[in-house]
């Protein structure tokens, strides 16, 4: 069976790497990797981390592209690739513009689509934008839908997607995390090695489009105020490469309790999460990963598609009062670790996905 795995961003590489490894361990699969390079530098960093080399690289990244321009380039590039390679299955993950473009190109060529991380919803088409509508469309184009949880499966059934096409597997983010957390690691940057020796750390990440501008300014100001009230806590912020984000971060987080670092490699970041006490983020992947490390998460978004952990491992924090209150509560130790394990998986999602693909291949 010929399988083409398509990826364009850092999270896609992280979450598809376990599936690629699991497919390669089995006979009967011819796996090729196609990189769109929607996010060139961040994708390349992850490919090196997992020792993955794309067979095809569309190299689509251009400065200042709009989502429509990215989508157009992905569809056109993937159409030529699919015409030449004729895979039996195109495997995509998540909800980026790469995912939507690759799925549309495969659908127009009548090639089967497998969607890893299917069924996530906020039911707000603007949050996250454009990811919410991307994943809805991709789910309805897909032939194999790998839902991370029973909640995701129920959402797909409510949208009248056939029961026989939906499989609950857990999230492959947990597979990747388990692999990374077990690896012996020494931080590359001296600044991180010094921080790792600090007794109390908190981590901040912000990267979503809807966080940029005024919301990000409020987040930075709120966290700076919280840091002044809890000076014993040291904050680490791997700053998003967007120049406007960098400028605002260096202006508003100029404080002795904040250390701003460039974007981190995956292993560095996983081991930083292991060391910290809690995380403030707008990331979906961190909401999935943190429970496996026993870390609580404050989500600075209006809504989350990962509600399975809300109230136990994570909380939505409004701005600014809700965020500051949540940060101070965690800094003061007012959180009890849940007895339940990570709701997003046990580290064996990729194995389940491969078994499902093999069985599907026998029936088509």
Coordinates of C-alpha atoms in Angstrom, one line a residue, residues 96-340:
X96 CA -3.7 23.9 9.1
X97 CA -4.0 25.3 5.6
X98 CA -1.6 22.6 4.4
X99 CA -4.1 20.0 5.7
X100 CA -7.1 21.5 3.9
X101 CA -5.2 22.0 0.7
X102 CA -3.8 18.5 0.6
X103 CA -7.2 17.0 1.5
X104 CA -8.9 18.9 -1.3
X105 CA -6.2 17.9 -3.8
X106 CA -6.6 14.3 -2.9
X107 CA -10.4 14.4 -3.0
X108 CA -10.4 15.9 -6.4
X109 CA -8.1 13.0 -7.5
X110 CA -10.4 10.5 -5.8
X111 CA -7.6 9.4 -3.5
X112 CA -8.6 8.2 0.0
X113 CA -7.8 10.6 2.9
X114 CA -6.9 9.7 6.5
X115 CA -7.2 12.5 9.0
X116 CA -5.2 12.2 12.3
X117 CA -6.8 14.2 15.1
X118 CA -10.3 14.3 13.7
X119 CA -13.4 15.7 15.4
X120 CA -12.0 18.7 17.3
X121 CA -14.4 21.6 17.6
X122 CA -14.9 24.9 19.3
X123 CA -18.2 25.6 17.4
X124 CA -16.9 29.1 16.8
X125 CA -15.7 29.6 13.2
X126 CA -13.5 32.6 14.2
X127 CA -11.7 30.8 17.2
X128 CA -9.3 29.4 16.2
X129 CA -9.2 31.1 12.8
X130 CA -8.9 29.6 10.2
X131 CA -8.3 26.2 11.8
X132 CA -11.9 25.6 13.0
X133 CA -13.4 25.6 9.5
X134 CA -10.3 23.9 8.1
X135 CA -10.8 20.8 10.2
X136 CA -14.6 20.7 9.7
X137 CA -14.0 20.6 5.9
X138 CA -11.2 18.0 6.2
X139 CA -13.3 15.7 8.4
X140 CA -16.1 15.7 5.8
X141 CA -13.6 14.9 3.0
X142 CA -11.9 12.1 4.8
X143 CA -12.4 8.3 4.5
X144 CA -10.6 7.4 7.8
X145 CA -11.1 9.7 10.8
X146 CA -8.7 9.1 13.7
X147 CA -10.5 10.8 16.6
X148 CA -8.3 11.3 19.7
X149 CA -11.2 10.9 22.2
X150 CA -14.8 9.6 22.6
X151 CA -15.9 13.3 22.7
X152 CA -14.3 13.9 19.3
X153 CA -16.0 10.8 18.0
X154 CA -19.4 11.9 19.2
X155 CA -19.0 15.3 17.5
X156 CA -18.3 13.5 14.2
X157 CA -21.3 11.3 14.5
X158 CA -23.5 14.4 15.3
X159 CA -22.3 15.8 11.9
X160 CA -23.6 12.6 10.2
X161 CA -20.1 11.2 9.3
X162 CA -20.5 7.4 8.9
X163 CA -19.8 5.4 12.1
X164 CA -17.7 2.9 10.1
X165 CA -15.2 5.7 9.2
X166 CA -14.5 6.9 12.7
X167 CA -11.9 5.3 15.0
X168 CA -10.9 6.4 18.5
X169 CA -7.1 6.1 18.8
X170 CA -5.9 8.7 21.3
X171 CA -3.7 11.6 20.2
X172 CA -0.3 11.0 18.6
X173 CA 1.0 14.1 20.4
X174 CA 1.2 11.8 23.5
X175 CA 3.2 9.2 21.6
X176 CA 5.8 11.8 20.6
X177 CA 5.9 13.3 24.1
X178 CA 6.5 9.8 25.7
X179 CA 9.4 9.3 23.2
X180 CA 10.9 12.7 23.9
X181 CA 10.5 12.7 27.7
X182 CA 12.4 9.4 28.0
X183 CA 15.5 10.6 26.1
X184 CA 18.5 11.9 28.1
X185 CA 18.7 15.6 27.4
X186 CA 21.0 18.5 28.1
X187 CA 19.7 22.0 27.1
X188 CA 21.6 23.4 24.2
X189 CA 21.6 27.0 25.3
X190 CA 23.6 28.0 28.4
X191 CA 20.7 30.3 29.4
X192 CA 18.3 27.3 29.5
X193 CA 20.8 25.3 31.5
X194 CA 20.9 28.1 34.1
X195 CA 17.2 28.4 34.2
X196 CA 16.7 24.6 34.6
X197 CA 18.7 24.9 37.8
X198 CA 16.1 27.5 39.1
X199 CA 13.8 26.0 41.7
X200 CA 10.5 27.5 40.4
X201 CA 9.7 28.0 36.7
X202 CA 6.6 28.8 34.7
X203 CA 6.5 28.6 30.9
X204 CA 4.6 30.9 28.5
X205 CA 3.9 30.2 24.8
X206 CA 1.8 32.3 22.4
X207 CA 1.6 31.8 18.7
X208 CA -2.0 31.9 17.4
X209 CA -3.1 34.5 15.0
X210 CA -6.1 35.6 17.2
X211 CA -3.7 36.3 20.0
X212 CA -1.7 38.9 18.1
X213 CA -2.2 42.6 18.7
X214 CA -4.3 43.9 21.6
X215 CA -5.0 40.4 23.2
X216 CA -1.3 39.7 23.4
X217 CA -0.6 43.1 24.8
X218 CA -3.1 42.4 27.6
X219 CA -1.6 39.0 28.3
X220 CA 1.9 40.4 28.6
X221 CA 0.8 43.2 30.9
X222 CA -1.2 40.9 33.1
X223 CA 1.7 38.4 33.4
X224 CA 4.2 41.1 34.2
X225 CA 1.9 42.3 37.0
X226 CA 1.6 38.8 38.3
X227 CA 5.4 38.4 38.2
X228 CA 5.8 41.5 40.4
X229 CA 3.5 39.9 43.0
X230 CA 5.3 36.5 42.9
X231 CA 9.0 37.4 42.4
X232 CA 10.1 33.9 43.4
X233 CA 8.7 32.5 40.1
X234 CA 10.9 32.7 37.0
X235 CA 9.2 32.8 33.6
X236 CA 10.5 31.4 30.3
X237 CA 9.0 32.6 27.1
X238 CA 10.2 31.0 23.7
X239 CA 9.2 34.0 21.6
X240 CA 7.3 33.5 18.3
X241 CA 9.4 34.5 15.3
X242 CA 6.7 37.0 14.1
X243 CA 8.5 40.4 14.2
X244 CA 5.5 42.2 15.7
X245 CA 5.3 39.6 18.5
X246 CA 9.0 39.9 19.2
X247 CA 8.9 43.6 19.4
X248 CA 5.9 43.6 21.8
X249 CA 7.4 40.9 23.9
X250 CA 10.7 42.7 24.4
X251 CA 9.0 45.9 25.1
X252 CA 6.4 44.7 27.6
X253 CA 8.2 41.7 29.3
X254 CA 11.4 43.6 30.1
X255 CA 11.4 42.3 33.7
X256 CA 14.0 40.4 35.8
X257 CA 11.6 37.5 36.2
X258 CA 11.1 37.0 32.5
X259 CA 13.6 35.3 30.2
X260 CA 12.9 35.5 26.5
X261 CA 14.5 32.9 24.3
X262 CA 14.3 32.1 20.6
X263 CA 11.9 29.2 19.5
X264 CA 13.0 26.0 21.1
X265 CA 13.6 22.6 19.6
X266 CA 11.1 19.9 20.5
X267 CA 13.4 18.1 23.0
X268 CA 14.4 21.3 24.7
X269 CA 10.7 22.3 25.1
X270 CA 9.6 18.9 26.4
X271 CA 12.3 18.9 29.0
X272 CA 11.5 22.5 29.9
X273 CA 7.9 21.5 30.5
X274 CA 9.1 18.6 32.7
X275 CA 11.0 21.2 34.8
X276 CA 8.3 23.9 35.1
X277 CA 5.4 24.2 37.6
X278 CA 2.8 25.2 35.1
X279 CA 2.2 26.6 31.6
X280 CA 0.3 29.6 30.2
X281 CA -0.4 29.0 26.5
X282 CA -2.8 29.4 23.5
X283 CA -1.5 26.1 22.1
X284 CA -3.7 23.1 21.5
X285 CA -0.8 20.7 21.5
X286 CA 0.4 21.7 25.0
X287 CA -3.1 21.0 26.4
X288 CA -2.6 17.5 25.1
X289 CA 0.9 17.0 26.3
X290 CA 1.0 18.6 29.7
X291 CA -1.2 16.0 31.5
X292 CA 1.3 13.3 30.7
X293 CA 4.0 15.4 32.5
X294 CA 1.7 16.2 35.4
X295 CA 1.6 19.9 34.6
X296 CA -1.5 22.2 34.8
X297 CA -2.2 24.6 32.0
X298 CA -3.8 28.0 31.8
X299 CA -5.4 28.5 28.3
X300 CA -5.5 32.1 27.1
X301 CA -8.1 31.7 24.5
X302 CA -11.9 32.4 24.2
X303 CA -12.6 28.7 23.6
X304 CA -10.8 25.4 23.4
X305 CA -11.5 22.3 21.2
X306 CA -9.8 20.2 23.9
X307 CA -12.5 20.4 26.6
X308 CA -11.7 16.9 27.9
X309 CA -9.1 18.3 30.3
X310 CA -10.9 21.5 31.4
X311 CA -11.5 21.6 35.1
X312 CA -8.8 19.0 35.8
X313 CA -5.6 19.6 33.9
X314 CA -6.5 23.0 32.2
X315 CA -8.6 26.1 32.7
X316 CA -9.7 28.9 30.3
X317 CA -8.7 32.2 31.7
X318 CA -10.4 35.5 30.8
X319 CA -8.4 38.7 30.4
X320 CA -7.1 40.3 32.5
X321 CA -8.6 39.5 35.9
X322 CA -9.1 35.8 35.2
X323 CA -5.6 35.2 34.0
X324 CA -3.9 37.0 36.9
X325 CA -6.1 35.1 39.4
X326 CA -5.3 31.8 37.8
X327 CA -1.6 32.5 37.7
X328 CA -1.4 33.5 41.3
X329 CA -3.4 30.5 42.4
X330 CA -1.0 28.1 40.6
X331 CA 2.0 30.0 41.9
X332 CA 0.6 29.6 45.4
X333 CA 0.1 25.8 45.0
X334 CA -3.7 25.9 44.9
X335 CA -4.0 23.0 42.5
X336 CA -4.4 19.3 43.2
X337 CA -3.2 16.9 40.6
X338 CA -6.1 14.8 39.2
X339 CA -6.1 11.1 39.9
X340 CA -7.2 10.4 36.3

